[in-house]
Amino acid sequence: MSPNPENAPTVAELLRQRGFMLLWGSRVTSTIGVQIQSVALGWQVYETARLTMSVSESAFWVGMMGLAAFVPVFLLALPAGETADRHDRKLVLLICYAGEIATAGLLVAASFYGFVSLPLLIGVAALFGVARAYTGPAGASLAPMLVPRRLLPRAIAWNSLAYTSGAVAGPAIGGLLLGLSPTVAYSATCVLYLAAALTLSLIRQNTKPEVQPGSRWALIKEGLAYVWGNKIVFGAISLDLFAVLLGGATALLPVFARDILHVGAQGFGLLRSAPAMGAALVAVVLATRPIRRHAGLFLLGGVALFGAATLVFGLSRSMPLSVLALAVLGGADMLSVFVRQTLVQLVTPDHMRGRVSAVSSLFIGASNELGDFESGIVARFVGPVGAALFGGAGSIAITVIWARLFPGLRKFDTLG
């Protein structure tokens, strides 16, 4: 990362972008809510399953929760991208927040009145997936509308910092609130989603994109054709898809916390926070000193380091070493995410950002949930430790393969 040249955009310039900073605050608040809900939901699924099932069978149900969240994203990502390119992006996000408030409210009622069951929890995860399917494209394509183009790389870094800030605080808070009760944890998410919606509503800029002519299907095909035709974009997106798909060891954290490291709900919250701690540290560096050169090598190196850290986590029986491995994993992931997001946003025309972001969400966001499912399936047959080792080795192998399949990605140099 080279030093900022004298004419490079400064942090002060970004802070003066009122609309973007409101979006940033909304993203921090909603991310904390998402993380608390995710921690509580994953813990409840595993605890409920362990009442009648073995460790491996219960890990499988944690994976099923990931699959339930994946299916809506898979089915709705492309229509969601077209929606973000046709309708007011702020309004789409506000509707998504309303859906998230509804899912959290259902979990509050279920926990308070004692009718929690595996089918209910899996069903709520699916409903939450519907809201998240539309949140990704609308949120990613809204940010570039709120800042000048020259500020975009720094804005993307700050957007990532918003996510990681929430992802650091959310799991730790979620673990503490779970110690009180799941009802308290889910109630907190309702409040946070409401605060995020109110903050977003204060944005006054025009957030409706210039609508392109053509049918919905024609616009979706145009977005797919653009991603497929740009091999650097396609290589970057697909690299993260397969790396995250194989390296989804974080889905098994309830298993490691309860039955391998024996650290309980609060230890689980710390484990869930560790990747975000590492990601936040890297995001702070990127927010002040964005990558300018050798971007392709940074992307590939980040994915390889992600896999190596996953291997260390799978082998560890020490809580401090496990936390450290997860922090390195999170930092490496943030590095690759920053390069990919900056690359995609810079080269994509504004009227197509929703659709291209939808394809990225389908590949990346959905791969998180599908990776959770893959980890649960593998853990069912080889155990949670074997699943983590398989994922780490797979991520490293994917890095090597993609470096050979996409030489343009490996040689890609300048961001900005």
Short mmCIF file of C-alpha atoms in Angstrom, two decimals:
data_model
loop_
_atom_site.label_atom_id
_atom_site.label_comp_id
_atom_site.label_asym_id
_atom_site.label_seq_id
_atom_site.Cartn_x
_atom_site.Cartn_y
_atom_site.Cartn_z
CA MET A 1 0.00 0.00 0.00
CA SER A 2 1.63 3.19 -1.15
CA PRO A 3 1.35 6.50 0.71
CA ASN A 4 -1.44 8.84 -0.26
CA PRO A 5 -0.37 11.32 -2.95
CA GLU A 6 -1.00 14.97 -2.18
CA ASN A 7 -4.13 15.13 -4.34
CA ALA A 8 -5.66 11.94 -2.95
CA PRO A 9 -9.09 12.25 -1.32
CA THR A 10 -8.95 12.69 2.45
CA VAL A 11 -11.01 11.27 5.28
CA ALA A 12 -12.26 14.80 6.05
CA GLU A 13 -13.79 15.03 2.58
CA LEU A 14 -15.65 11.79 3.13
CA LEU A 15 -16.93 12.87 6.54
CA ARG A 16 -18.53 15.90 4.89
CA GLN A 17 -20.74 13.65 2.74
CA ARG A 18 -23.86 13.80 4.94
CA GLY A 19 -25.89 11.23 3.02
CA PHE A 20 -23.08 8.69 3.03
CA MET A 21 -22.41 9.14 6.74
CA LEU A 22 -26.10 8.55 7.50
CA LEU A 23 -25.95 5.38 5.42
CA TRP A 24 -22.77 4.44 7.30
CA GLY A 25 -24.44 4.88 10.68
CA SER A 26 -27.45 2.89 9.55
CA ARG A 27 -25.17 0.10 8.37
CA VAL A 28 -23.30 -0.07 11.69
CA THR A 29 -26.54 -0.24 13.66
CA SER A 30 -28.22 -2.82 11.44
CA THR A 31 -25.08 -4.98 11.35
CA ILE A 32 -24.96 -5.12 15.14
CA GLY A 33 -28.59 -6.24 15.06
CA VAL A 34 -27.94 -8.87 12.39
CA GLN A 35 -24.98 -10.26 14.34
CA ILE A 36 -26.88 -10.44 17.63
CA GLN A 37 -29.77 -12.20 15.91
CA SER A 38 -27.40 -14.56 14.10
CA VAL A 39 -25.58 -15.47 17.33
CA ALA A 40 -28.83 -16.07 19.21
CA LEU A 41 -30.41 -18.03 16.37
CA GLY A 42 -27.39 -20.27 15.82
CA TRP A 43 -27.03 -20.96 19.53
CA GLN A 44 -30.73 -21.76 19.91
CA VAL A 45 -30.69 -24.12 16.93
CA TYR A 46 -27.72 -26.03 18.34
CA GLU A 47 -29.04 -26.06 21.93
CA THR A 48 -32.48 -27.21 20.79
CA ALA A 49 -31.00 -29.99 18.65
CA ARG A 50 -28.68 -31.16 21.46
CA LEU A 51 -31.68 -31.90 23.66
CA THR A 52 -32.31 -35.03 21.61
CA MET A 53 -29.35 -35.42 19.22
CA SER A 54 -25.61 -36.09 19.12
CA VAL A 55 -22.93 -33.47 18.45
CA SER A 56 -22.62 -34.42 14.76
CA GLU A 57 -26.39 -34.48 14.23
CA SER A 58 -26.77 -31.11 15.97
CA ALA A 59 -23.96 -29.64 13.82
CA PHE A 60 -25.94 -30.81 10.80
CA TRP A 61 -28.93 -28.74 11.95
CA VAL A 62 -26.72 -25.67 12.27
CA GLY A 63 -25.81 -26.30 8.64
CA MET A 64 -29.50 -26.62 7.76
CA MET A 65 -30.06 -23.15 9.17
CA GLY A 66 -27.41 -21.91 6.71
CA LEU A 67 -29.18 -23.66 3.86
CA ALA A 68 -32.51 -22.11 4.87
CA ALA A 69 -30.95 -18.65 4.72
CA PHE A 70 -29.25 -19.45 1.40
CA VAL A 71 -32.29 -20.58 -0.58
CA PRO A 72 -34.06 -17.16 -0.61
CA VAL A 73 -30.83 -15.41 -1.59
CA PHE A 74 -30.29 -17.88 -4.42
CA LEU A 75 -33.85 -17.51 -5.71
CA LEU A 76 -34.23 -13.75 -5.23
CA ALA A 77 -30.76 -12.24 -5.75
CA LEU A 78 -31.15 -11.50 -9.45
CA PRO A 79 -34.69 -10.05 -9.15
CA ALA A 80 -33.42 -8.06 -6.15
CA GLY A 81 -30.64 -6.57 -8.28
CA GLU A 82 -33.10 -5.57 -10.96
CA THR A 83 -35.31 -4.02 -8.26
CA ALA A 84 -32.35 -1.95 -7.01
CA ASP A 85 -31.76 -0.67 -10.56
CA ARG A 86 -35.43 0.20 -11.15
CA HIS A 87 -36.71 1.56 -7.82
CA ASP A 88 -35.63 3.99 -5.12
CA ARG A 89 -32.75 2.22 -3.37
CA LYS A 90 -33.36 3.90 -0.03
CA LEU A 91 -36.99 2.79 -0.08
CA VAL A 92 -35.97 -0.79 -0.89
CA LEU A 93 -33.65 -0.78 2.13
CA LEU A 94 -36.37 0.62 4.39
CA ILE A 95 -38.73 -2.18 3.34
CA CYS A 96 -35.96 -4.70 4.08
CA TYR A 97 -35.52 -3.24 7.57
CA ALA A 98 -39.25 -3.65 8.14
CA GLY A 99 -38.94 -7.33 7.21
CA GLU A 100 -36.01 -7.78 9.59
CA ILE A 101 -37.99 -6.16 12.41
CA ALA A 102 -40.80 -8.63 11.73
CA THR A 103 -38.51 -11.69 11.93
CA ALA A 104 -36.93 -10.45 15.16
CA GLY A 105 -40.38 -9.80 16.61
CA LEU A 106 -41.44 -13.37 15.81
CA LEU A 107 -38.36 -14.69 17.61
CA VAL A 108 -39.11 -12.49 20.64
CA ALA A 109 -42.63 -13.93 20.85
CA ALA A 110 -41.45 -17.53 20.34
CA SER A 111 -38.77 -17.26 23.04
CA PHE A 112 -40.98 -15.41 25.52
CA TYR A 113 -43.95 -17.77 25.21
CA GLY A 114 -41.84 -20.93 24.93
CA PHE A 115 -42.84 -22.33 21.53
CA VAL A 116 -39.32 -22.54 20.11
CA SER A 117 -38.70 -25.53 17.83
CA LEU A 118 -36.23 -26.45 15.11
CA PRO A 119 -38.77 -26.04 12.28
CA LEU A 120 -39.70 -22.58 13.59
CA LEU A 121 -36.08 -21.45 13.90
CA ILE A 122 -35.20 -22.76 10.43
CA GLY A 123 -38.30 -21.07 9.00
CA VAL A 124 -37.38 -17.72 10.57
CA ALA A 125 -33.88 -18.05 9.11
CA ALA A 126 -35.48 -18.44 5.68
CA LEU A 127 -37.69 -15.36 6.18
CA PHE A 128 -34.66 -13.39 7.28
CA GLY A 129 -32.89 -14.57 4.12
CA VAL A 130 -35.62 -12.99 2.00
CA ALA A 131 -34.95 -9.56 3.54
CA ARG A 132 -31.18 -9.97 3.23
CA ALA A 133 -31.51 -10.94 -0.45
CA TYR A 134 -32.78 -7.42 -1.23
CA THR A 135 -30.59 -5.62 1.32
CA GLY A 136 -27.30 -6.55 -0.37
CA PRO A 137 -27.86 -5.14 -3.88
CA ALA A 138 -29.73 -2.05 -2.67
CA GLY A 139 -27.15 -1.18 -0.02
CA ALA A 140 -24.10 -1.81 -2.21
CA SER A 141 -25.48 0.23 -5.09
CA LEU A 142 -26.74 3.09 -2.87
CA ALA A 143 -23.34 4.08 -1.45
CA PRO A 144 -21.82 5.15 -4.83
CA MET A 145 -24.79 7.50 -5.35
CA LEU A 146 -23.92 9.42 -2.18
CA VAL A 147 -20.23 10.26 -2.83
CA PRO A 148 -18.21 11.69 -5.74
CA ARG A 149 -16.43 9.06 -7.82
CA ARG A 150 -12.99 10.10 -6.56
CA LEU A 151 -14.09 9.26 -3.00
CA LEU A 152 -15.47 5.84 -3.92
CA PRO A 153 -12.48 3.65 -2.94
CA ARG A 154 -12.29 5.34 0.46
CA ALA A 155 -16.08 5.12 0.85
CA ILE A 156 -15.98 1.38 0.13
CA ALA A 157 -13.29 0.95 2.79
CA TRP A 158 -15.44 2.89 5.27
CA ASN A 159 -18.47 0.81 4.29
CA SER A 160 -16.44 -2.28 5.12
CA LEU A 161 -15.39 -0.66 8.39
CA ALA A 162 -19.06 -0.07 9.21
CA TYR A 163 -19.76 -3.76 8.73
CA THR A 164 -16.76 -4.92 10.73
CA SER A 165 -17.47 -2.46 13.55
CA GLY A 166 -20.92 -3.97 13.89
CA ALA A 167 -19.58 -7.47 13.45
CA VAL A 168 -17.08 -6.96 16.28
CA ALA A 169 -19.62 -5.55 18.72
CA GLY A 170 -22.61 -7.65 17.69
CA PRO A 171 -21.46 -11.19 18.59
CA ALA A 172 -19.92 -10.07 21.88
CA ILE A 173 -23.12 -8.22 22.83
CA GLY A 174 -25.15 -11.18 21.60
CA GLY A 175 -23.24 -13.56 23.85
CA LEU A 176 -23.83 -11.32 26.86
CA LEU A 177 -27.53 -10.91 26.07
CA LEU A 178 -27.91 -14.64 25.54
CA GLY A 179 -26.59 -15.07 29.07
CA LEU A 180 -29.72 -13.19 30.19
CA SER A 181 -32.17 -14.82 27.78
CA PRO A 182 -32.80 -15.22 24.03
CA THR A 183 -35.84 -12.97 24.47
CA VAL A 184 -33.62 -10.08 25.57
CA ALA A 185 -31.24 -10.70 22.65
CA TYR A 186 -34.02 -10.68 20.05
CA SER A 187 -35.65 -7.61 21.62
CA ALA A 188 -32.38 -5.73 21.24
CA THR A 189 -32.27 -6.57 17.53
CA CYS A 190 -35.75 -5.07 17.05
CA VAL A 191 -34.58 -1.79 18.60
CA LEU A 192 -31.41 -1.74 16.49
CA TYR A 193 -33.27 -2.40 13.23
CA LEU A 194 -35.68 0.41 14.04
CA ALA A 195 -32.79 2.80 14.76
CA ALA A 196 -31.15 1.83 11.46
CA ALA A 197 -34.35 2.54 9.55
CA LEU A 198 -34.81 5.94 11.19
CA THR A 199 -31.22 6.93 10.41
CA LEU A 200 -31.56 5.86 6.78
CA SER A 201 -34.80 7.84 6.39
CA LEU A 202 -32.87 11.07 7.07
CA ILE A 203 -31.00 10.83 3.73
CA ARG A 204 -32.30 13.60 1.47
CA GLN A 205 -30.42 12.93 -1.79
CA ASN A 206 -32.09 11.41 -4.81
CA THR A 207 -31.60 7.66 -4.43
CA LYS A 208 -33.56 6.47 -7.44
CA PRO A 209 -31.31 5.29 -10.31
CA GLU A 210 -31.81 6.20 -13.93
CA VAL A 211 -34.09 3.44 -15.14
CA GLN A 212 -32.96 1.68 -18.32
CA PRO A 213 -35.48 0.54 -20.94
CA GLY A 214 -36.33 -3.12 -21.27
CA SER A 215 -38.20 -5.88 -19.49
CA ARG A 216 -37.20 -7.23 -16.10
CA TRP A 217 -35.75 -10.37 -17.66
CA ALA A 218 -33.82 -8.35 -20.25
CA LEU A 219 -32.24 -6.23 -17.51
CA ILE A 220 -31.32 -9.32 -15.49
CA LYS A 221 -29.71 -10.92 -18.56
CA GLU A 222 -27.75 -7.74 -19.22
CA GLY A 223 -26.30 -7.82 -15.72
CA LEU A 224 -25.36 -11.50 -16.02
CA ALA A 225 -23.77 -10.91 -19.43
CA TYR A 226 -21.70 -8.03 -18.05
CA VAL A 227 -20.29 -10.12 -15.20
CA TRP A 228 -19.58 -13.11 -17.47
CA GLY A 229 -17.94 -10.94 -20.11
CA ASN A 230 -15.60 -9.18 -17.69
CA LYS A 231 -13.24 -12.00 -16.71
CA ILE A 232 -11.47 -10.01 -14.00
CA VAL A 233 -14.78 -9.24 -12.28
CA PHE A 234 -15.98 -12.81 -12.77
CA GLY A 235 -12.71 -14.22 -11.47
CA ALA A 236 -12.75 -12.03 -8.35
CA ILE A 237 -16.38 -12.86 -7.52
CA SER A 238 -16.06 -16.60 -8.18
CA LEU A 239 -12.82 -16.81 -6.16
CA ASP A 240 -14.62 -15.56 -3.06
CA LEU A 241 -17.57 -17.84 -3.82
CA PHE A 242 -15.57 -21.06 -3.69
CA ALA A 243 -13.19 -19.94 -0.94
CA VAL A 244 -16.05 -19.00 1.41
CA LEU A 245 -18.07 -22.03 0.33
CA LEU A 246 -15.28 -24.36 1.44
CA GLY A 247 -13.93 -22.31 4.34
CA GLY A 248 -17.16 -21.90 6.33
CA ALA A 249 -15.72 -23.10 9.64
CA THR A 250 -17.35 -20.20 11.49
CA ALA A 251 -20.70 -21.92 11.04
CA LEU A 252 -19.45 -24.60 13.43
CA LEU A 253 -18.55 -22.14 16.22
CA PRO A 254 -21.48 -23.25 18.43
CA VAL A 255 -20.07 -26.79 18.23
CA PHE A 256 -16.50 -25.71 19.02
CA ALA A 257 -17.64 -23.43 21.86
CA ARG A 258 -19.85 -25.99 23.58
CA ASP A 259 -18.24 -29.37 22.97
CA ILE A 260 -14.59 -28.83 21.90
CA LEU A 261 -13.32 -25.69 23.66
CA HIS A 262 -15.97 -25.88 26.43
CA VAL A 263 -16.37 -22.10 26.81
CA GLY A 264 -20.18 -21.73 26.84
CA ALA A 265 -22.41 -19.00 25.42
CA GLN A 266 -20.18 -16.07 26.37
CA GLY A 267 -17.12 -17.80 24.93
CA PHE A 268 -19.17 -18.41 21.81
CA GLY A 269 -19.82 -14.68 21.58
CA LEU A 270 -16.08 -14.01 21.81
CA LEU A 271 -15.33 -16.58 19.12
CA ARG A 272 -17.97 -15.01 16.88
CA SER A 273 -16.42 -11.57 17.46
CA ALA A 274 -12.84 -12.66 16.72
CA PRO A 275 -13.07 -12.69 12.89
CA ALA A 276 -14.62 -9.24 12.98
CA MET A 277 -11.88 -7.97 15.28
CA GLY A 278 -9.27 -8.92 12.72
CA ALA A 279 -11.41 -7.56 9.91
CA ALA A 280 -11.88 -4.27 11.76
CA LEU A 281 -8.14 -3.81 12.19
CA VAL A 282 -7.55 -4.38 8.48
CA ALA A 283 -10.52 -2.15 7.60
CA VAL A 284 -9.08 0.72 9.66
CA VAL A 285 -5.79 0.42 7.76
CA LEU A 286 -7.60 0.29 4.41
CA ALA A 287 -9.83 3.25 5.34
CA THR A 288 -6.76 5.42 5.91
CA ARG A 289 -4.39 3.86 3.36
CA PRO A 290 -6.39 2.11 0.61
CA ILE A 291 -4.59 -0.36 -1.64
CA ARG A 292 -3.36 1.35 -4.81
CA ARG A 293 -1.10 -1.24 -6.49
CA HIS A 294 -0.79 -5.04 -6.88
CA ALA A 295 -4.49 -5.48 -6.13
CA GLY A 296 -4.74 -8.95 -7.70
CA LEU A 297 -1.91 -10.31 -5.56
CA PHE A 298 -3.49 -8.83 -2.43
CA LEU A 299 -6.78 -10.53 -3.33
CA LEU A 300 -5.22 -13.96 -3.88
CA GLY A 301 -2.96 -13.64 -0.85
CA GLY A 302 -5.91 -12.75 1.36
CA VAL A 303 -7.82 -15.86 0.32
CA ALA A 304 -4.78 -18.12 0.86
CA LEU A 305 -4.22 -16.66 4.34
CA PHE A 306 -7.92 -17.18 5.08
CA GLY A 307 -7.49 -20.90 4.36
CA ALA A 308 -4.32 -21.21 6.44
CA ALA A 309 -5.97 -19.54 9.44
CA THR A 310 -8.93 -21.92 9.11
CA LEU A 311 -6.53 -24.87 9.35
CA VAL A 312 -4.98 -23.47 12.54
CA PHE A 313 -8.43 -22.93 14.05
CA GLY A 314 -9.47 -26.50 13.27
CA LEU A 315 -6.38 -27.92 14.98
CA SER A 316 -6.45 -25.62 18.03
CA ARG A 317 -7.61 -26.74 21.47
CA SER A 318 -6.62 -23.46 23.10
CA MET A 319 -9.12 -20.62 23.41
CA PRO A 320 -6.50 -17.84 22.92
CA LEU A 321 -5.04 -19.58 19.84
CA SER A 322 -8.52 -20.16 18.43
CA VAL A 323 -9.39 -16.48 18.90
CA LEU A 324 -6.13 -15.44 17.23
CA ALA A 325 -6.68 -17.79 14.28
CA LEU A 326 -10.20 -16.45 13.79
CA ALA A 327 -8.93 -12.86 13.96
CA VAL A 328 -6.35 -13.58 11.25
CA LEU A 329 -9.06 -15.32 9.22
CA GLY A 330 -11.29 -12.25 9.48
CA GLY A 331 -8.51 -9.83 8.55
CA ALA A 332 -7.57 -11.89 5.50
CA ASP A 333 -11.20 -12.03 4.42
CA MET A 334 -11.54 -8.24 4.78
CA LEU A 335 -8.51 -7.74 2.54
CA SER A 336 -9.99 -9.84 -0.26
CA VAL A 337 -13.46 -8.30 0.17
CA PHE A 338 -12.07 -4.77 -0.09
CA VAL A 339 -10.23 -5.51 -3.35
CA ARG A 340 -13.23 -7.27 -4.87
CA GLN A 341 -15.78 -4.62 -3.89
CA THR A 342 -13.60 -1.73 -5.04
CA LEU A 343 -12.84 -3.39 -8.35
CA VAL A 344 -16.49 -4.19 -9.07
CA GLN A 345 -17.85 -0.76 -8.07
CA LEU A 346 -15.21 1.18 -10.02
CA VAL A 347 -15.66 -0.62 -13.33
CA THR A 348 -19.47 -0.96 -13.24
CA PRO A 349 -21.75 1.81 -14.63
CA ASP A 350 -24.19 3.21 -12.05
CA HIS A 351 -27.30 2.05 -13.90
CA MET A 352 -26.03 -1.55 -13.65
CA ARG A 353 -24.64 -1.52 -10.11
CA GLY A 354 -27.74 -3.08 -8.59
CA ARG A 355 -27.68 -6.04 -10.96
CA VAL A 356 -23.94 -6.56 -10.75
CA SER A 357 -24.10 -6.25 -6.96
CA ALA A 358 -26.89 -8.84 -7.02
CA VAL A 359 -24.68 -11.29 -8.90
CA SER A 360 -21.93 -10.56 -6.38
CA SER A 361 -24.41 -11.10 -3.53
CA LEU A 362 -25.54 -14.36 -5.12
CA PHE A 363 -21.95 -15.55 -5.37
CA ILE A 364 -20.59 -14.13 -2.12
CA GLY A 365 -23.47 -13.54 0.28
CA ALA A 366 -25.17 -16.79 -0.60
CA SER A 367 -21.87 -18.66 -0.37
CA ASN A 368 -21.74 -17.78 3.34
CA GLU A 369 -25.01 -19.56 4.01
CA LEU A 370 -24.27 -22.38 1.57
CA GLY A 371 -20.82 -22.67 3.17
CA ASP A 372 -22.56 -23.09 6.53
CA PHE A 373 -24.61 -25.91 5.02
CA GLU A 374 -21.50 -27.51 3.49
CA SER A 375 -19.73 -27.38 6.85
CA GLY A 376 -22.71 -28.97 8.57
CA ILE A 377 -22.87 -31.77 6.00
CA VAL A 378 -19.13 -32.48 6.18
CA ALA A 379 -19.22 -32.32 9.99
CA ARG A 380 -22.00 -34.91 9.96
CA PHE A 381 -19.61 -37.45 8.40
CA VAL A 382 -16.09 -36.48 9.55
CA GLY A 383 -16.84 -34.37 12.62
CA PRO A 384 -16.48 -30.61 13.18
CA VAL A 385 -12.65 -30.67 13.31
CA GLY A 386 -12.44 -32.61 10.06
CA ALA A 387 -14.87 -30.18 8.44
CA ALA A 388 -12.73 -27.18 9.46
CA LEU A 389 -9.54 -28.82 8.14
CA PHE A 390 -11.26 -29.74 4.88
CA GLY A 391 -12.44 -26.15 4.44
CA GLY A 392 -9.05 -24.59 5.12
CA ALA A 393 -7.22 -26.89 2.72
CA GLY A 394 -9.90 -26.34 0.10
CA SER A 395 -9.56 -22.54 0.29
CA ILE A 396 -5.81 -22.75 -0.29
CA ALA A 397 -6.31 -25.10 -3.23
CA ILE A 398 -8.90 -22.77 -4.78
CA THR A 399 -6.44 -19.87 -4.56
CA VAL A 400 -3.82 -21.80 -6.52
CA ILE A 401 -6.33 -22.94 -9.15
CA TRP A 402 -7.82 -19.46 -9.65
CA ALA A 403 -4.38 -17.89 -9.99
CA ARG A 404 -3.83 -20.17 -12.99
CA LEU A 405 -7.35 -19.95 -14.45
CA PHE A 406 -7.51 -16.13 -14.30
CA PRO A 407 -4.04 -14.71 -15.06
CA GLY A 408 -5.60 -11.28 -15.65
CA LEU A 409 -6.86 -11.30 -12.07
CA ARG A 410 -3.42 -12.28 -10.76
CA LYS A 411 -1.79 -9.44 -12.74
CA PHE A 412 -4.46 -6.83 -11.96
CA ASP A 413 -2.62 -3.84 -10.52
CA THR A 414 -4.25 -0.46 -9.85
CA LEU A 415 -7.30 0.41 -7.74
CA GLY A 416 -8.58 3.97 -7.90
#
